[in-house]
Structures are given as C-alpha cells and as structure tokens.
Amino acid sequence: MPDALSLGLHAAVVAVDTGTPLVLTVPGQLPDGTVRPGLPFGPFQPATHRTLEMGLRQWVETQTELQLGYVEQLYTFGDFGRFRQAEPKKQTADGAGSSSLSAQHFVSVGYLALVRTPSDDPAQSVLRWKNWYQFFPWEDWRNGQPAILDDIILPALAGWVQAQPDKVSSSKGLNRVARFRLAFGCDGPGMASEKNRMPTITSWDEERVLERYELMYEAGLVAEAITDGRIMPSNSSPQPSSTPQAPLGEAMLYDHRRILATAIARLRGKLKYRPVVFELLPDAFTLTQLQQTVETLSGRSVHKQNFRRMVEKANLVEPTGTTASETGGRPAAYFRFRRSVTLERPRPGLRIAPRV
Amino acid sequence: MPDALSLGLHAAVVAVDTGTPLVLTVPGQLPDGTVRPGLPFGPFQPATHRTLEMGLRQWVETQTELQLGYVEQLYTFGDFGRFRQAEPKKQTADGAGSSSLSAQHFVSVGYLALVRTPSDDPAQSVLRWKNWYQFFPWEDWRNGQPAILDDIILPALAGWVQAQPDKVSSSKGLNRVARFRLAFGCDGPGMASEKNRMPTITSWDEERVLERYELMYEAGLVAEAITDGRIMPSNSSPQPSSTPQAPLGEAMLYDHRRILATAIARLRGKLKYRPVVFELLPDAFTLTQLQQTVETLSGRSVHKQNFRRMVEKANLVEPTGTTASETGGRPAAYFRFRRSVTLERPRPGLRIAPRV
DNA sequence: TCAAAAGTGTTATCCTTACACCCATGT
DNA sequence: ACATGGGTGTAAGGATAACACTTTTGA
C-alpha cells in the first residue's frame, strides 16, 4: 500500500532458424550507462488491459510488429534487481535517480511466446534476433559436453561449494552440495569433501536451466551478479575462490536472463508432453527439420530412427504427399502437424530420452 | 501508472487426512454480504517482503500459525473479479464502495503450499480444513465416474457447446467443441453435430482441473460466474439452455476456486515427476498409506501391486524396519522417503497410469 | 476359523534401444 | 560411381498391466 508498485510484462519471444534457437532482444541501458540486450517489455496497465496476457500481447505486438501465436505465462518475480537495495553506494545520477528508485517497486511477470521462423532482423528497428546459446553457452550439448563447463564453470562452482558446503539457501531448503549436484548432475557421495577432485557430470538434465543459472548467479559467475551489487567488482567478502575473468555467457538487462532461463527450461520440458514445436515450424516440414528443431531447443542430439518411430507412433504428423526437392541427398517427404492428436491423446509430445 | 495496483498473495494450503484431501479456508464476505470460504491471503508489501514467496509465507504463517514446508508459485491472475467491470448496476454500498473499486486494481498470485496432516481444525480460530472435493465433486473418480457428470454437467455443457459450437475463445484459440472435448475427454468426431446425443467420457485426464472449471465458469454453471456478473441471475442473453439450479460444487470467494483448481491440477501433475507426496505424509508410513495419498490427490484408484512395484523400482522409499501394529489385518511394514533419490534420478515421482 | 489387509509370483504384451542396411537424388 | 541425406527391418531387453495366490494378524 505505501509504495508504488509496478508490474512489468516481459516476453521471451522465441523462434528457430535451421539449427539456431533465436530470442528477440531490444537494446537497453543500465543506470550506469552500460548497454545490454533486454527482452521486450511494458508495464501492465489495468485500465486498458483486460488480462495480463492481453497486456503482454499488446506491448509486444506494438513494439515488434509481430503477430504472437502461442503465449504462455512463466513466472512472476518479485525480487527484480534483487540485491540492489543492500548496495550502499549510489550509481551515477541519471534518469531514474536512486531516491525515486527506492520508492518504486518492480514485479516482473515473464512470458514465453513462440513465433514461426522470421525472415530476418527487422532492419528498420532496433530489434535483434539472437542465438540464445550466446547467453547460455553451457546449455548446448548437441556436439557433446561444452568445454566451458570443465574449463571454467565446474571448477569455479566447486570452489564456491567448498567455501561453505553446508550453507542452506532459505528459499530452496538445500545446501550448496546438494544444489550443485542436482543442477549439474554431478555424482559421487563425497564430492564436496574430497578436495582437488574435479567434479564430473554424469547425468545432465537439460531442463534445469534455471537452477544452473541461479547457482552461477549466487556464486558470482555471471555479470548480472556484479551489476546487482551482490558481488563487488574487485575483492569483497562473498567472492568465490576462483572467479573467472571471462564472462560466462553474454549478460542481459536486469533479470532478463533469468526470465530467458525460465523460458528455455519451460520449453524444453513442455516439448515432451505438448505439441509446441509445431508453433515454431512452417506448415509443411520434413522429419529431419522436426528433429533438428527439437535438438536445437533441447540442446541434445537424438537418435534418428528412434525419433522417427516415436513421431510415427505418437501420431503427431501426417504426410502432405509432397516432397522436398533439394538438400543434397534423396528428397524428403513433407509432413504436417495433425492438430487432432490433442483430442486423441492426453499428453501428446516428443518424449526424447526420458531418463539418463 | 495511473491507477493503484495491488498484488494479492493467495495460498492453497493442502494436507491429506486418510483418504481426504484438505485445503485450509477462512470465511470471507462478498460486497453484497454473502459469506463464502476463501483462501488465506494478504497483499504483497514490497517494503517489508524481500521476495513474493517470503511475503506469502509471512502472511500465511501469521494468519494460520502453521509452519509451511513446501511452497510453489502457481500462476498470476490479472482478471480478478474478471467480468465485474462490465456490470452496470452497483451492489449494496459497504466497506469497498464501487467508486474506490474502479480505481483499485487487483492482481493475484496463487501459491500451493503442502503441510503434514493437521491434528484438527484449530478450534480457537476461524480457519477450517475442508475436503477439496466439496468444491470440485466431479473431480473424485476413486469410486468410478461421479454421477454429477452424467446427470448435470455433461448435458449442461453439451447445451452450451451446441449454442455456439464454433465460437472461439480468444485466449485459448479453440472453439467450444474442441475445448469441451479436451477438458472432459469426450470423443466422437460428430459430437457437436448429432443433437440429443449424450456425450460420453472416454479418457479422463485428471490433470485438466483448471480447464474444466474454466469451461463451467464460462458456461455459467458455477456460482462465481453469477457473482462476477457474467451471467444474470434470471434470464439474460448468454445463459445456456439447461442451467442447473443446483450449484455445482461449493462456491468460494472471488477467484479463489480458480486458484484452488490450479493448485490441484499442478499437484496432480507434479506427483508424477517430483517426490512431493512425501511432504504430506509422516516420516514413517506404510505403502498402503502412500498409495492412498496418491489416490486421494489424483482422484483415481490405482492397481495395488503395480503401484508397489513402481515404488520399489523408482527407489523412492526404504524400510524403517518397524511395522504397524493395527488396522485390522496383517501388520504393514513402515517405510521412509529416501531423500537421496533426487540426486540419483532426474525426475523421481510416481508415474501412475500415463495414458488412458 | 474367518475376515481383513499385507504382500508375492507369473505371464503376455508392448515399448525402447541399438544395431545394420537399403533407397533416391545431385554431381 | 559415389557422396549425401532420407528412410526401413529386426531382434534383445526392459517396462506394463492384468491375472491369481499366499501370509499374517485381530476378533
């Protein structure tokens, strides 16, 4: 009641272009002048928006001139700029002075929106489609385990875990050892106790995108943690042992990377029990295109024959009768999504590799 | 920016008592004086609450004197009292006059909280534990298909569908025929065209609690639709053909029943891939207790032996060595939850009957 | 001794996984 | 002809679902 409350509607607008997962970004600026990509957003205006989702559609569609198809609410974050209030020093004075900032509170509602492959960056505007693995390079396992994990992330996180192995996060109710093992699929009961042993990933769960990002944020491994004032740039108290100087993935505005992590996690999970991939594909597509889209989103490669058999058995598609007349080899048959599966089966989706 | 915005934090606090799913309610009053049960809630106060979840915990714990264990955010609804603004007439003037109501906008964030079986209703307070199937009698299939479906709900909804079969809901993107068939698992391609044919349920998906409730709301079958001003009490335009006079399930305050529907749906889904049941059980329990809890929540009965085999194979529990010494027949062995499964398997849960 | 609830064995069937192999086109 | 990508067959092993059956207690 006392302070003003503003509800921001943020969209992770996702598309796929032959092996590249794309997210729509718009350049933004931090109070200190730093420029970073952000997600399109706008405030919820209860007087004009009948529902939150309608408000979001309206903002994004006017900003981007895109027609959004599938839209889904992800999560509502109340700790926008979560640690800034603990930061004593003031940034350079500009637009939003710190006095107005302390009275204005932000809550952000994140959305996932899927659109079909765009032709190009809309040249006349500031919008840019970016490969989402630029922001999360450790999430792309299509060509095996990314080197950045063994080289930088795992050692750094192991150090952070060792520093206070049993410290429990109040919100998660787990200690650092458990959280690290869960998020990154590292095994070994004595993992935390054996010093100098390099953690090994034994079962990567591609859906835990958010948990991994949050852990890295708390460990001070991503630029947002420094910007938010959680970690001091040079040498303050909660800094982990081996902070890498190289930034881990490109940073985004405020908590936008967290929203994007939530979007990727949700999409990777939803793939498996709802036919959402087809929102990203053209009306007619080949099975290889379908497989490649799934691989692109989930960040993993899957077995070709088994994938096809699964698609067939799930009754998700039907042949159009036409064939593709290019791509080097034998022409591929075109298929289309069978919309009626949703009425025939309870949870139709592409159940790639249930467990490891 | 112009109007005041208030963010309400609402909790569906759930427990299970030997075959009865319980939700914590608190009596509330509508502007017109009607008394209805509601969910515990309080406004988000950014100045004192560091995160939304911490705000929720604080409100609920002070209101109920319960210690919340597992807490999970469900959804954020922006159309609280969704159709009231379209209602021209004013209700009886009291506390919140209609003028202040038009300037104050509400957004509600729903949460699911799980607690262990309570001993009793806290006698000194107004809080009451209620069987959640009082609010959703059509959701309890443990003893077969509830009669209320064939007797009242399906005929009424069939009428609503027939009235405008192809009208599409803008937010869902589906027409009435498709939405009805999806939510209630009714089959038959010509379902909507054949008049006087009674719809039959062929594949009930216990997770679609929210879709079913929303459909019934839109069709004017639940009291909240009338309260919200969507359906006029006597005979106005959008009223369906065979509106039942008997109310379908007990009504709740404002949109609280929608939040509860979301909570049930989420819990029924989550059971299958996260070990959340154990948050509702005592430390030591028998396999029959475990099975009964799952059946209570999912509203379906499951095959005893296959359930046990699944529990065993999933490595979810371990024997305590003790046995129960009562309950009529042979004593049952006690088990406890093996917390470490969460580190061994990607998505440990009780995968009851995936498809029908 | 009987009811009641706990707990076990066994089968046919389906699905998954991982092989190796053939087909149609462009160059 | 051969490289390239499209598309298929088959068999071993594991998971499922539905049977009927035995065991241990209290009354």
JSON list of N, CA, C and O (backbone and C1' of nucleotides) in Angstrom, two decimals, chain A residues 303 305-306 309 313 325 328-331 351 353-355, chain C residues 14-27:
[
{"chain": "A", "resi": 303, "resn": "HIS", "atom": "N", "xyz": [18.65, -39.91, -31.44]},
{"chain": "A", "resi": 303, "resn": "HIS", "atom": "CA", "xyz": [18.80, -40.99, -32.40]},
{"chain": "A", "resi": 303, "resn": "HIS", "atom": "C", "xyz": [17.75, -40.87, -33.51]},
{"chain": "A", "resi": 303, "resn": "HIS", "atom": "O", "xyz": [16.55, -40.85, -33.24]},
{"chain": "A", "resi": 305, "resn": "GLN", "atom": "N", "xyz": [16.44, -42.84, -36.11]},
{"chain": "A", "resi": 305, "resn": "GLN", "atom": "CA", "xyz": [15.37, -43.82, -36.33]},
{"chain": "A", "resi": 305, "resn": "GLN", "atom": "C", "xyz": [14.38, -43.84, -35.19]},
{"chain": "A", "resi": 305, "resn": "GLN", "atom": "O", "xyz": [13.17, -43.90, -35.40]},
{"chain": "A", "resi": 306, "resn": "ASN", "atom": "N", "xyz": [14.92, -43.83, -33.98]},
{"chain": "A", "resi": 306, "resn": "ASN", "atom": "CA", "xyz": [14.02, -43.90, -32.85]},
{"chain": "A", "resi": 306, "resn": "ASN", "atom": "C", "xyz": [13.15, -42.66, -32.75]},
{"chain": "A", "resi": 306, "resn": "ASN", "atom": "O", "xyz": [11.98, -42.74, -32.39]},
{"chain": "A", "resi": 309, "resn": "ARG", "atom": "N", "xyz": [10.42, -43.19, -35.30]},
{"chain": "A", "resi": 309, "resn": "ARG", "atom": "CA", "xyz": [9.43, -44.17, -34.86]},
{"chain": "A", "resi": 309, "resn": "ARG", "atom": "C", "xyz": [8.51, -43.55, -33.80]},
{"chain": "A", "resi": 309, "resn": "ARG", "atom": "O", "xyz": [7.31, -43.75, -33.82]},
{"chain": "A", "resi": 313, "resn": "LYS", "atom": "N", "xyz": [4.59, -43.25, -34.01]},
{"chain": "A", "resi": 313, "resn": "LYS", "atom": "CA", "xyz": [3.72, -43.90, -33.05]},
{"chain": "A", "resi": 313, "resn": "LYS", "atom": "C", "xyz": [2.84, -42.88, -32.31]},
{"chain": "A", "resi": 313, "resn": "LYS", "atom": "O", "xyz": [1.70, -43.17, -31.96]},
{"chain": "A", "resi": 325, "resn": "SER", "atom": "N", "xyz": [12.71, -30.91, -52.65]},
{"chain": "A", "resi": 325, "resn": "SER", "atom": "CA", "xyz": [13.50, -31.23, -53.84]},
{"chain": "A", "resi": 325, "resn": "SER", "atom": "C", "xyz": [14.89, -30.63, -53.77]},
{"chain": "A", "resi": 325, "resn": "SER", "atom": "O", "xyz": [15.39, -30.08, -54.73]},
{"chain": "A", "resi": 328, "resn": "GLY", "atom": "N", "xyz": [20.75, -31.74, -51.11]},
{"chain": "A", "resi": 328, "resn": "GLY", "atom": "CA", "xyz": [21.82, -32.70, -51.34]},
{"chain": "A", "resi": 328, "resn": "GLY", "atom": "C", "xyz": [21.37, -34.11, -51.65]},
{"chain": "A", "resi": 328, "resn": "GLY", "atom": "O", "xyz": [21.54, -34.57, -52.77]},
{"chain": "A", "resi": 329, "resn": "GLY", "atom": "N", "xyz": [20.82, -34.78, -50.69]},
{"chain": "A", "resi": 329, "resn": "GLY", "atom": "CA", "xyz": [20.52, -36.20, -50.88]},
{"chain": "A", "resi": 329, "resn": "GLY", "atom": "C", "xyz": [19.16, -36.49, -51.46]},
{"chain": "A", "resi": 329, "resn": "GLY", "atom": "O", "xyz": [18.60, -35.69, -52.21]},
{"chain": "A", "resi": 330, "resn": "ARG", "atom": "N", "xyz": [18.66, -37.61, -51.07]},
{"chain": "A", "resi": 330, "resn": "ARG", "atom": "CA", "xyz": [17.33, -38.04, -51.52]},
{"chain": "A", "resi": 330, "resn": "ARG", "atom": "C", "xyz": [16.27, -37.04, -51.04]},
{"chain": "A", "resi": 330, "resn": "ARG", "atom": "O", "xyz": [16.36, -36.52, -49.93]},
{"chain": "A", "resi": 331, "resn": "PRO", "atom": "N", "xyz": [15.28, -36.75, -51.85]},
{"chain": "A", "resi": 331, "resn": "PRO", "atom": "CA", "xyz": [14.25, -35.80, -51.44]},
{"chain": "A", "resi": 331, "resn": "PRO", "atom": "C", "xyz": [13.49, -36.31, -50.22]},
{"chain": "A", "resi": 331, "resn": "PRO", "atom": "O", "xyz": [13.22, -37.50, -50.11]},
{"chain": "A", "resi": 351, "resn": "ARG", "atom": "N", "xyz": [8.64, -37.30, -26.53]},
{"chain": "A", "resi": 351, "resn": "ARG", "atom": "CA", "xyz": [9.33, -37.75, -25.32]},
{"chain": "A", "resi": 351, "resn": "ARG", "atom": "C", "xyz": [10.74, -38.22, -25.61]},
{"chain": "A", "resi": 351, "resn": "ARG", "atom": "O", "xyz": [11.01, -39.41, -25.61]},
{"chain": "A", "resi": 353, "resn": "ALA", "atom": "N", "xyz": [14.32, -39.30, -24.87]},
{"chain": "A", "resi": 353, "resn": "ALA", "atom": "CA", "xyz": [15.16, -39.84, -23.78]},
{"chain": "A", "resi": 353, "resn": "ALA", "atom": "C", "xyz": [14.72, -39.49, -22.36]},
{"chain": "A", "resi": 353, "resn": "ALA", "atom": "O", "xyz": [15.31, -38.63, -21.73]},
{"chain": "A", "resi": 354, "resn": "PRO", "atom": "N", "xyz": [13.70, -40.16, -21.86]},
{"chain": "A", "resi": 354, "resn": "PRO", "atom": "CA", "xyz": [13.13, -39.84, -20.56]},
{"chain": "A", "resi": 354, "resn": "PRO", "atom": "C", "xyz": [14.15, -39.74, -19.44]},
{"chain": "A", "resi": 354, "resn": "PRO", "atom": "O", "xyz": [14.16, -38.79, -18.70]},
{"chain": "A", "resi": 355, "resn": "ARG", "atom": "N", "xyz": [15.00, -40.71, -19.30]},
{"chain": "A", "resi": 355, "resn": "ARG", "atom": "CA", "xyz": [15.95, -40.67, -18.17]},
{"chain": "A", "resi": 355, "resn": "ARG", "atom": "C", "xyz": [17.34, -41.11, -18.62]},
{"chain": "A", "resi": 355, "resn": "ARG", "atom": "O", "xyz": [17.47, -41.84, -19.59]},
{"chain": "C", "resi": 14, "resn": "DC", "atom": "P", "xyz": [0.20, -56.02, -27.87]},
{"chain": "C", "resi": 14, "resn": "DC", "atom": "O5'", "xyz": [0.97, -54.68, -27.52]},
{"chain": "C", "resi": 14, "resn": "DC", "atom": "C5'", "xyz": [0.60, -53.94, -26.35]},
{"chain": "C", "resi": 14, "resn": "DC", "atom": "C4'", "xyz": [1.81, -53.19, -25.83]},
{"chain": "C", "resi": 14, "resn": "DC", "atom": "C3'", "xyz": [2.50, -52.35, -26.92]},
{"chain": "C", "resi": 14, "resn": "DC", "atom": "O3'", "xyz": [2.41, -50.99, -26.56]},
{"chain": "C", "resi": 14, "resn": "DC", "atom": "C1'", "xyz": [4.07, -53.58, -25.58]},
{"chain": "C", "resi": 15, "resn": "DC", "atom": "P", "xyz": [2.87, -49.89, -27.61]},
{"chain": "C", "resi": 15, "resn": "DC", "atom": "O5'", "xyz": [4.28, -49.48, -27.01]},
{"chain": "C", "resi": 15, "resn": "DC", "atom": "C5'", "xyz": [4.38, -49.17, -25.62]},
{"chain": "C", "resi": 15, "resn": "DC", "atom": "C4'", "xyz": [5.85, -49.05, -25.26]},
{"chain": "C", "resi": 15, "resn": "DC", "atom": "C3'", "xyz": [6.65, -48.14, -26.19]},
{"chain": "C", "resi": 15, "resn": "DC", "atom": "O3'", "xyz": [7.33, -47.21, -25.37]},
{"chain": "C", "resi": 15, "resn": "DC", "atom": "C1'", "xyz": [7.74, -50.23, -25.91]},
{"chain": "C", "resi": 16, "resn": "DT", "atom": "P", "xyz": [8.22, -46.06, -25.99]},
{"chain": "C", "resi": 16, "resn": "DT", "atom": "O5'", "xyz": [9.70, -46.62, -25.82]},
{"chain": "C", "resi": 16, "resn": "DT", "atom": "C5'", "xyz": [10.13, -47.02, -24.53]},
{"chain": "C", "resi": 16, "resn": "DT", "atom": "C4'", "xyz": [11.54, -47.57, -24.60]},
{"chain": "C", "resi": 16, "resn": "DT", "atom": "C3'", "xyz": [12.53, -46.69, -25.35]},
{"chain": "C", "resi": 16, "resn": "DT", "atom": "O3'", "xyz": [13.62, -46.49, -24.47]},
{"chain": "C", "resi": 16, "resn": "DT", "atom": "C1'", "xyz": [12.64, -48.93, -26.15]},
{"chain": "C", "resi": 17, "resn": "DT", "atom": "P", "xyz": [14.75, -45.42, -24.81]},
{"chain": "C", "resi": 17, "resn": "DT", "atom": "O5'", "xyz": [15.89, -46.29, -25.50]},
{"chain": "C", "resi": 17, "resn": "DT", "atom": "C5'", "xyz": [16.40, -47.42, -24.79]},
{"chain": "C", "resi": 17, "resn": "DT", "atom": "C4'", "xyz": [17.29, -48.23, -25.71]},
{"chain": "C", "resi": 17, "resn": "DT", "atom": "C3'", "xyz": [18.22, -47.41, -26.60]},
{"chain": "C", "resi": 17, "resn": "DT", "atom": "O3'", "xyz": [19.54, -47.71, -26.19]},
{"chain": "C", "resi": 17, "resn": "DT", "atom": "C1'", "xyz": [17.20, -49.20, -27.80]},
{"chain": "C", "resi": 18, "resn": "DA", "atom": "P", "xyz": [20.81, -46.87, -26.64]},
{"chain": "C", "resi": 18, "resn": "DA", "atom": "O5'", "xyz": [21.55, -47.85, -27.66]},
{"chain": "C", "resi": 18, "resn": "DA", "atom": "C5'", "xyz": [21.60, -49.24, -27.39]},
{"chain": "C", "resi": 18, "resn": "DA", "atom": "C4'", "xyz": [21.70, -50.00, -28.69]},
{"chain": "C", "resi": 18, "resn": "DA", "atom": "C3'", "xyz": [22.64, -49.35, -29.71]},
{"chain": "C", "resi": 18, "resn": "DA", "atom": "O3'", "xyz": [23.72, -50.22, -29.98]},
{"chain": "C", "resi": 18, "resn": "DA", "atom": "C1'", "xyz": [20.63, -50.14, -30.70]},
{"chain": "C", "resi": 19, "resn": "DC", "atom": "P", "xyz": [25.12, -49.62, -30.51]},
{"chain": "C", "resi": 19, "resn": "DC", "atom": "O5'", "xyz": [25.42, -50.54, -31.77]},
{"chain": "C", "resi": 19, "resn": "DC", "atom": "C5'", "xyz": [24.58, -50.43, -32.90]},
{"chain": "C", "resi": 19, "resn": "DC", "atom": "C4'", "xyz": [24.21, -51.78, -33.42]},
{"chain": "C", "resi": 19, "resn": "DC", "atom": "C3'", "xyz": [24.42, -51.91, -34.93]},
{"chain": "C", "resi": 19, "resn": "DC", "atom": "O3'", "xyz": [25.65, -52.55, -35.18]},
{"chain": "C", "resi": 19, "resn": "DC", "atom": "C1'", "xyz": [22.18, -52.44, -34.37]},
{"chain": "C", "resi": 20, "resn": "DA", "atom": "P", "xyz": [26.54, -52.19, -36.46]},
{"chain": "C", "resi": 20, "resn": "DA", "atom": "O5'", "xyz": [25.94, -53.02, -37.67]},
{"chain": "C", "resi": 20, "resn": "DA", "atom": "C5'", "xyz": [25.12, -54.18, -37.46]},
{"chain": "C", "resi": 20, "resn": "DA", "atom": "C4'", "xyz": [24.15, -54.31, -38.63]},
{"chain": "C", "resi": 20, "resn": "DA", "atom": "C3'", "xyz": [24.78, -54.00, -39.99]},
{"chain": "C", "resi": 20, "resn": "DA", "atom": "O3'", "xyz": [24.44, -55.03, -40.91]},
{"chain": "C", "resi": 20, "resn": "DA", "atom": "C1'", "xyz": [22.81, -52.71, -39.69]},
{"chain": "C", "resi": 21, "resn": "DC", "atom": "P", "xyz": [25.12, -55.06, -42.38]},
{"chain": "C", "resi": 21, "resn": "DC", "atom": "O5'", "xyz": [23.98, -54.47, -43.32]},
{"chain": "C", "resi": 21, "resn": "DC", "atom": "C5'", "xyz": [22.68, -55.06, -43.29]},
{"chain": "C", "resi": 21, "resn": "DC", "atom": "C4'", "xyz": [21.69, -54.12, -43.92]},
{"chain": "C", "resi": 21, "resn": "DC", "atom": "C3'", "xyz": [22.05, -53.66, -45.34]},
{"chain": "C", "resi": 21, "resn": "DC", "atom": "O3'", "xyz": [21.26, -54.38, -46.28]},
{"chain": "C", "resi": 21, "resn": "DC", "atom": "C1'", "xyz": [21.00, -51.95, -44.01]},
{"chain": "C", "resi": 22, "resn": "DC", "atom": "P", "xyz": [21.59, -54.20, -47.82]},
{"chain": "C", "resi": 22, "resn": "DC", "atom": "O5'", "xyz": [20.45, -53.20, -48.31]},
{"chain": "C", "resi": 22, "resn": "DC", "atom": "C5'", "xyz": [19.08, -53.58, -48.18]},
{"chain": "C", "resi": 22, "resn": "DC", "atom": "C4'", "xyz": [18.20, -52.39, -48.49]},
{"chain": "C", "resi": 22, "resn": "DC", "atom": "C3'", "xyz": [18.33, -51.85, -49.92]},
{"chain": "C", "resi": 22, "resn": "DC", "atom": "O3'", "xyz": [17.02, -51.68, -50.46]},
{"chain": "C", "resi": 22, "resn": "DC", "atom": "C1'", "xyz": [18.60, -50.10, -48.36]},
{"chain": "C", "resi": 23, "resn": "DC", "atom": "P", "xyz": [16.87, -51.12, -51.92]},
{"chain": "C", "resi": 23, "resn": "DC", "atom": "O5'", "xyz": [16.62, -49.58, -51.66]},
{"chain": "C", "resi": 23, "resn": "DC", "atom": "C5'", "xyz": [15.42, -49.19, -51.02]},
{"chain": "C", "resi": 23, "resn": "DC", "atom": "C4'", "xyz": [15.21, -47.70, -51.23]},
{"chain": "C", "resi": 23, "resn": "DC", "atom": "C3'", "xyz": [15.30, -47.24, -52.68]},
{"chain": "C", "resi": 23, "resn": "DC", "atom": "O3'", "xyz": [14.25, -46.31, -52.88]},
{"chain": "C", "resi": 23, "resn": "DC", "atom": "C1'", "xyz": [16.82, -46.01, -51.36]},
{"chain": "C", "resi": 24, "resn": "DA", "atom": "P", "xyz": [13.73, -46.07, -54.36]},
{"chain": "C", "resi": 24, "resn": "DA", "atom": "O5'", "xyz": [14.24, -44.59, -54.63]},
{"chain": "C", "resi": 24, "resn": "DA", "atom": "C5'", "xyz": [13.57, -43.52, -53.99]},
{"chain": "C", "resi": 24, "resn": "DA", "atom": "C4'", "xyz": [14.45, -42.30, -54.08]},
{"chain": "C", "resi": 24, "resn": "DA", "atom": "C3'", "xyz": [14.71, -41.79, -55.50]},
{"chain": "C", "resi": 24, "resn": "DA", "atom": "O3'", "xyz": [14.27, -40.44, -55.52]},
{"chain": "C", "resi": 24, "resn": "DA", "atom": "C1'", "xyz": [16.71, -41.88, -54.23]},
{"chain": "C", "resi": 25, "resn": "DT", "atom": "P", "xyz": [13.89, -39.78, -56.87]},
{"chain": "C", "resi": 25, "resn": "DT", "atom": "O5'", "xyz": [15.14, -38.82, -57.15]},
{"chain": "C", "resi": 25, "resn": "DT", "atom": "C5'", "xyz": [15.23, -37.61, -56.44]},
{"chain": "C", "resi": 25, "resn": "DT", "atom": "C4'", "xyz": [16.67, -37.26, -56.15]},
{"chain": "C", "resi": 25, "resn": "DT", "atom": "C3'", "xyz": [17.46, -36.67, -57.31]},
{"chain": "C", "resi": 25, "resn": "DT", "atom": "O3'", "xyz": [17.25, -35.26, -57.33]},
{"chain": "C", "resi": 25, "resn": "DT", "atom": "C1'", "xyz": [18.78, -37.93, -55.76]},
{"chain": "C", "resi": 26, "resn": "DG", "atom": "P", "xyz": [17.94, -34.41, -58.48]},
{"chain": "C", "resi": 26, "resn": "DG", "atom": "O5'", "xyz": [19.41, -34.13, -57.90]},
{"chain": "C", "resi": 26, "resn": "DG", "atom": "C5'", "xyz": [19.58, -33.15, -56.88]},
{"chain": "C", "resi": 26, "resn": "DG", "atom": "C4'", "xyz": [21.07, -32.90, -56.67]},
{"chain": "C", "resi": 26, "resn": "DG", "atom": "C3'", "xyz": [21.78, -32.25, -57.86]},
{"chain": "C", "resi": 26, "resn": "DG", "atom": "O3'", "xyz": [22.75, -31.33, -57.35]},
{"chain": "C", "resi": 26, "resn": "DG", "atom": "C1'", "xyz": [22.75, -34.39, -57.42]},
{"chain": "C", "resi": 27, "resn": "DT", "atom": "P", "xyz": [23.59, -30.46, -58.37]},
{"chain": "C", "resi": 27, "resn": "DT", "atom": "O5'", "xyz": [24.96, -31.27, -58.47]},
{"chain": "C", "resi": 27, "resn": "DT", "atom": "C5'", "xyz": [25.73, -31.49, -57.30]},
{"chain": "C", "resi": 27, "resn": "DT", "atom": "C4'", "xyz": [27.01, -32.24, -57.65]},
{"chain": "C", "resi": 27, "resn": "DT", "atom": "C3'", "xyz": [27.73, -31.71, -58.89]},
{"chain": "C", "resi": 27, "resn": "DT", "atom": "O3'", "xyz": [29.12, -31.62, -58.60]},
{"chain": "C", "resi": 27, "resn": "DT", "atom": "C1'", "xyz": [27.38, -34.04, -59.09]}
]
